[in-house]
Coordinates of N, CA, C and O in Angstrom, one line a residue:
R539 N 10.7 14.6 18.3 CA 9.5 14.7 17.5 C 8.3 14.0 18.2 O 8.4 12.9 18.7
G540 N 7.2 14.6 18.0 CA 5.9 14.0 18.5 C 5.4 13.1 17.5 O 5.8 13.0 16.3
D541 N 4.4 12.3 17.9 CA 3.7 11.4 16.9 C 2.7 12.2 16.1 O 1.8 12.8 16.6
S542 N 2.9 12.2 14.8 CA 2.0 13.0 13.9 C 0.7 12.3 13.6 O -0.2 12.9 13.1
G543 N 0.6 11.0 14.0 CA -0.6 10.3 13.7 C -0.6 9.6 12.4 O -1.5 8.9 12.0
A544 N 0.5 9.8 11.6 CA 0.6 9.2 10.3 C 0.9 7.7 10.4 O 1.5 7.3 11.4
I545 N 0.4 6.9 9.4 CA 0.7 5.5 9.4 C 2.0 5.4 8.5 O 2.0 5.7 7.4
I546 N 3.1 4.9 9.1 CA 4.4 4.8 8.4 C 4.4 3.4 7.8 O 4.3 2.4 8.6
V547 N 4.6 3.3 6.5 CA 4.5 2.0 5.8 C 5.8 1.6 5.2 O 6.6 2.4 4.6
G548 N 6.1 0.3 5.4 CA 7.3 -0.3 4.8 C 6.9 -1.2 3.7 O 5.8 -1.6 3.6
A549 N 7.9 -1.6 2.8 CA 7.6 -2.4 1.7 C 8.2 -3.8 1.9 O 9.4 -3.9 2.2
G550 N 7.4 -4.8 1.7 CA 7.8 -6.2 2.0 C 7.8 -7.0 0.7 O 7.1 -6.7 -0.3
A551 N 8.5 -8.1 0.7 CA 8.6 -9.1 -0.4 C 7.3 -9.8 -0.6 O 6.6 -10.2 0.4
A552 N 6.8 -9.9 -1.8 CA 5.6 -10.6 -2.1 C 5.8 -12.1 -2.3 O 4.8 -12.8 -2.2
D553 N 7.0 -12.5 -2.6 CA 7.2 -13.9 -2.9 C 7.7 -14.8 -1.8 O 8.2 -15.9 -2.1
S554 N 7.7 -14.3 -0.6 CA 8.2 -15.2 0.5 C 7.1 -15.2 1.6 O 6.3 -14.3 1.7
T555 N 7.1 -16.3 2.3 CA 6.1 -16.5 3.3 C 6.2 -15.5 4.5 O 5.2 -15.2 5.2
D556 N 7.4 -15.0 4.8 CA 7.6 -14.1 5.9 C 7.6 -12.7 5.4 O 7.7 -11.8 6.2
H557 N 7.4 -12.4 4.1 CA 7.2 -11.1 3.6 C 8.3 -10.1 4.1 O 8.1 -9.0 4.6
E558 N 9.6 -10.6 4.0 CA 10.7 -9.9 4.5 C 10.8 -8.5 3.9 O 10.4 -8.2 2.8
K559 N 11.4 -7.6 4.7 CA 11.6 -6.2 4.2 C 12.4 -6.1 3.0 O 13.4 -6.8 2.9
L560 N 12.0 -5.3 2.0 CA 12.8 -5.1 0.8 C 14.0 -4.2 1.1 O 13.8 -3.3 2.0
G561 N 15.1 -4.4 0.4 CA 16.3 -3.6 0.7 C 16.2 -2.1 0.7 O 16.9 -1.4 1.4
Y562 N 15.3 -1.6 -0.1 CA 15.1 -0.2 -0.3 C 14.0 0.4 0.6 O 13.7 1.6 0.5
S563 N 13.4 -0.4 1.4 CA 12.2 0.0 2.2 C 12.7 0.7 3.5 O 13.8 0.5 4.0
G564 N 11.8 1.6 4.0 CA 12.1 2.2 5.3 C 12.0 1.1 6.3 O 11.4 0.0 6.1
Y565 N 12.6 1.3 7.5 CA 12.5 0.3 8.6 C 12.7 0.9 9.9 O 13.1 2.1 10.0
G566 N 12.6 0.2 10.9 CA 12.8 0.7 12.3 C 11.5 0.9 13.1 O 10.5 0.5 12.7
S567 N 11.7 1.5 14.3 CA 10.6 1.6 15.2 C 9.5 2.5 14.7 O 8.3 2.4 15.2
R568 N 9.8 3.4 13.8 CA 8.7 4.3 13.2 C 7.8 3.6 12.2 O 6.7 4.1 12.0
V569 N 8.2 2.5 11.7 CA 7.4 1.8 10.7 C 6.3 1.0 11.4 O 6.5 0.2 12.3
D570 N 5.0 1.4 11.1 CA 3.9 0.8 11.8 C 3.4 -0.5 11.1 O 2.9 -1.4 11.8
V571 N 3.5 -0.6 9.8 CA 2.9 -1.7 9.1 C 3.7 -1.9 7.8 O 4.3 -1.0 7.3
Q572 N 3.6 -3.1 7.3 CA 4.3 -3.4 6.0 C 3.3 -4.1 5.1 O 2.5 -4.9 5.5
A573 N 3.4 -3.8 3.8 CA 2.6 -4.4 2.7 C 3.4 -4.7 1.5 O 4.6 -4.4 1.5
W574 N 2.8 -5.4 0.6 CA 3.6 -5.8 -0.6 C 4.2 -4.6 -1.3 O 3.6 -3.6 -1.6
G575 N 5.5 -4.8 -1.6 CA 6.3 -3.7 -2.2 C 6.8 -4.1 -3.6 O 7.7 -3.5 -4.1
E576 N 6.3 -5.2 -4.1 CA 6.8 -5.7 -5.5 C 5.7 -6.5 -6.1 O 4.8 -7.1 -5.4
N577 N 5.7 -6.6 -7.4 CA 4.8 -7.4 -8.2 C 3.3 -7.0 -7.9 O 2.4 -7.9 -7.9
V578 N 3.0 -5.8 -7.7 CA 1.7 -5.3 -7.5 C 1.1 -4.9 -8.8 O 1.6 -4.1 -9.5
A579 N 0.0 -5.5 -9.2 CA -0.7 -5.2 -10.4 C -1.5 -3.9 -10.3 O -2.2 -3.7 -9.3
A580 N -1.3 -3.0 -11.2 CA -2.1 -1.8 -11.2 C -2.3 -1.3 -12.7 O -1.4 -1.5 -13.5
A581 N -3.4 -0.6 -12.9 CA -3.6 0.0 -14.2 C -2.8 1.3 -14.3 O -2.7 2.1 -13.4
G582 N -2.1 1.4 -15.4 CA -1.3 2.6 -15.7 C 0.0 2.7 -14.9 O 0.5 3.8 -14.6
A583 N 0.6 1.6 -14.6 CA 1.8 1.6 -13.8 C 3.0 2.0 -14.6 O 3.6 1.2 -15.3
Y584 N 3.4 3.2 -14.4 CA 4.7 3.7 -15.0 C 4.8 3.4 -16.5 O 5.8 2.8 -16.9
G585 N 3.8 3.6 -17.3 CA 3.9 3.5 -18.7 C 3.9 2.0 -19.2 O 4.1 1.8 -20.4
T586 N 3.5 1.1 -18.4 CA 3.5 -0.3 -18.8 C 2.1 -0.7 -19.4 O 2.0 -1.8 -19.9
C587 N 1.2 0.2 -19.4 CA -0.2 -0.1 -19.9 C -0.5 0.8 -21.1 O 0.1 1.8 -21.3
G588 N -1.5 0.3 -21.8 CA -2.0 1.1 -23.0 C -2.6 2.4 -22.6 O -2.9 2.7 -21.4
F589 N -2.7 3.3 -23.5 CA -3.3 4.6 -23.3 C -4.8 4.5 -23.2 O -5.4 3.5 -23.6
I590 N -5.5 5.5 -22.6 CA -6.9 5.5 -22.4 C -7.7 5.2 -23.7 O -8.6 4.4 -23.7
G591 N -7.3 5.8 -24.8 CA -8.0 5.6 -26.0 C -7.6 4.3 -26.8 O -8.1 3.9 -27.8
S592 N -6.6 3.5 -26.2 CA -6.1 2.3 -26.9 C -7.0 1.1 -26.7 O -7.7 1.0 -25.7
Q593 N -7.0 0.3 -27.7 CA -7.7 -1.0 -27.6 C -6.9 -2.0 -26.7 O -7.4 -3.1 -26.4
N594 N -5.7 -1.7 -26.4 CA -4.8 -2.6 -25.7 C -4.5 -2.3 -24.2 O -3.5 -2.4 -23.7
R595 N -5.6 -1.8 -23.5 CA -5.4 -1.5 -22.1 C -5.2 -2.8 -21.3 O -5.9 -3.8 -21.6
E596 N -4.3 -2.8 -20.4 CA -4.0 -3.9 -19.6 C -3.4 -3.5 -18.3 O -3.0 -2.4 -18.1
Y597 N -3.2 -4.4 -17.4 CA -2.6 -4.2 -16.1 C -1.1 -4.4 -16.2 O -0.7 -5.3 -17.0
G598 N -0.3 -3.7 -15.5 CA 1.1 -3.8 -15.4 C 1.5 -4.2 -14.0 O 0.8 -3.9 -13.1
K599 N 2.7 -4.7 -13.9 CA 3.2 -5.0 -12.5 C 4.4 -4.2 -12.1 O 5.2 -4.6 -11.3
G600 N 4.6 -3.0 -12.8 CA 5.7 -2.1 -12.5 C 5.5 -1.2 -11.3 O 6.4 -0.4 -11.0
Y601 N 4.4 -1.3 -10.6 CA 4.1 -0.5 -9.4 C 4.7 -1.2 -8.2 O 4.3 -2.3 -7.9
S602 N 5.6 -0.5 -7.5 CA 6.3 -1.2 -6.4 C 6.8 -0.3 -5.4 O 6.6 0.9 -5.4
G603 N 7.5 -0.9 -4.4 CA 8.1 -0.1 -3.3 C 7.1 0.4 -2.3 O 6.0 -0.1 -2.2
T604 N 7.5 1.4 -1.6 CA 6.6 2.0 -0.6 C 5.4 2.7 -1.3 O 4.3 2.9 -0.6
S605 N 5.5 3.0 -2.6 CA 4.4 3.6 -3.3 C 3.2 2.6 -3.4 O 2.1 2.9 -3.1
S606 N 3.5 1.3 -3.7 CA 2.4 0.3 -3.8 C 2.0 -0.1 -2.4 O 0.8 -0.3 -2.1
A607 N 2.9 -0.2 -1.5 CA 2.6 -0.7 -0.1 C 1.7 0.4 0.6 O 0.8 0.0 1.3
S608 N 2.0 1.6 0.4 CA 1.2 2.7 1.0 C -0.2 2.7 0.5 O -1.2 2.9 1.2
A609 N -0.4 2.5 -0.8 CA -1.7 2.4 -1.4 C -2.5 1.3 -0.9 O -3.7 1.4 -0.6
I610 N -1.9 0.1 -0.7 CA -2.6 -1.0 -0.1 C -3.0 -0.7 1.3 O -4.2 -1.0 1.7
V611 N -2.1 -0.2 2.1 CA -2.5 0.1 3.5 C -3.5 1.2 3.6 O -4.4 1.2 4.4
G612 N -3.4 2.2 2.7 CA -4.4 3.3 2.7 C -5.8 2.8 2.4 O -6.8 3.2 3.0
A613 N -5.9 1.9 1.5 CA -7.2 1.3 1.1 C -7.7 0.5 2.3 O -8.9 0.6 2.6
A614 N -6.9 -0.3 3.0 CA -7.3 -1.0 4.1 C -7.8 -0.1 5.3 O -8.8 -0.4 5.9
A615 N -7.0 1.0 5.5 CA -7.4 1.9 6.6 C -8.7 2.6 6.3 O -9.6 2.8 7.2
T616 N -8.9 2.9 5.0 CA -10.2 3.6 4.6 C -11.3 2.6 4.8 O -12.4 3.0 5.2
Q617 N -11.2 1.4 4.5 CA -12.2 0.4 4.6 C -12.6 0.2 6.1 O -13.7 0.2 6.5
L618 N -11.5 0.2 7.0 CA -11.8 0.0 8.4 C -12.5 1.3 9.0 O -13.4 1.2 9.8
Q619 N -12.1 2.5 8.5 CA -12.7 3.7 8.9 C -14.2 3.7 8.5 O -15.1 4.1 9.3
S620 N -14.5 3.2 7.3 CA -15.8 3.1 6.8 C -16.7 2.2 7.7 O -17.8 2.6 8.0
L621 N -16.2 1.1 8.1 CA -16.9 0.2 8.9 C -17.1 0.8 10.3 O -18.2 0.6 10.9
A622 N -16.1 1.4 10.8 CA -16.3 2.1 12.1 C -17.4 3.2 12.1 O -18.2 3.3 13.0
K623 N -17.3 4.0 11.0 CA -18.3 5.1 10.8 C -19.7 4.5 10.7 O -20.7 5.1 11.3
K624 N -19.9 3.4 10.1 CA -21.2 2.7 10.0 C -21.7 2.4 11.4 O -22.9 2.4 11.6
E625 N -20.8 2.1 12.3 CA -21.2 1.8 13.7 C -21.3 3.0 14.6 O -21.4 2.9 15.8
G626 N -21.2 4.2 14.0 CA -21.2 5.5 14.7 C -19.9 5.8 15.5 O -20.0 6.6 16.4
K627 N -18.8 5.2 15.1 CA -17.5 5.5 15.7 C -16.6 6.0 14.7 O -16.8 6.0 13.5
M628 N -15.5 6.6 15.2 CA -14.4 7.0 14.3 C -13.1 6.5 14.8 O -12.8 6.5 16.0
L629 N -12.2 6.0 14.0 CA -10.9 5.5 14.4 C -10.0 6.8 14.4 O -10.1 7.7 13.6
T630 N -9.1 6.8 15.4 CA -8.1 7.9 15.5 C -6.7 7.3 15.7 O -6.6 6.1 15.8
S631 N -5.8 8.1 15.5 CA -4.4 7.7 15.6 C -3.9 7.5 17.1 O -2.8 7.0 17.3
R632 N -4.7 7.8 18.0 CA -4.3 7.7 19.4 C -5.2 6.7 20.1 O -6.3 6.4 20.0

C-alpha cells in the first residue's frame, strides 16, 4: 500500500506523564501521532449532557478513544494549516 497522506492517530493515557498508549488504541509504524484518548471534556458526549432545550446543559467526559484523539489532532492540524496559509504556503502530506 502507498501512503494515502492521512494522519493516523493513536489514543494515549491522559493521566500519566508519558501518555502511554491505551490498550484499545491502534499502534505500530503507521501511527503518526498520539493524543488524549480518555477524560476528554466535550459537549454532548454520548448522552452525558443535557438536551439543547434543557436548562441543564453541561460538559461530559464520556468522549474517548481514537474518536477524541483524532478530533484533537484534527483541530491542531487545521490551526497549523491556517497559519501556513496566512504566510502564503500550504502544508502537504509529503
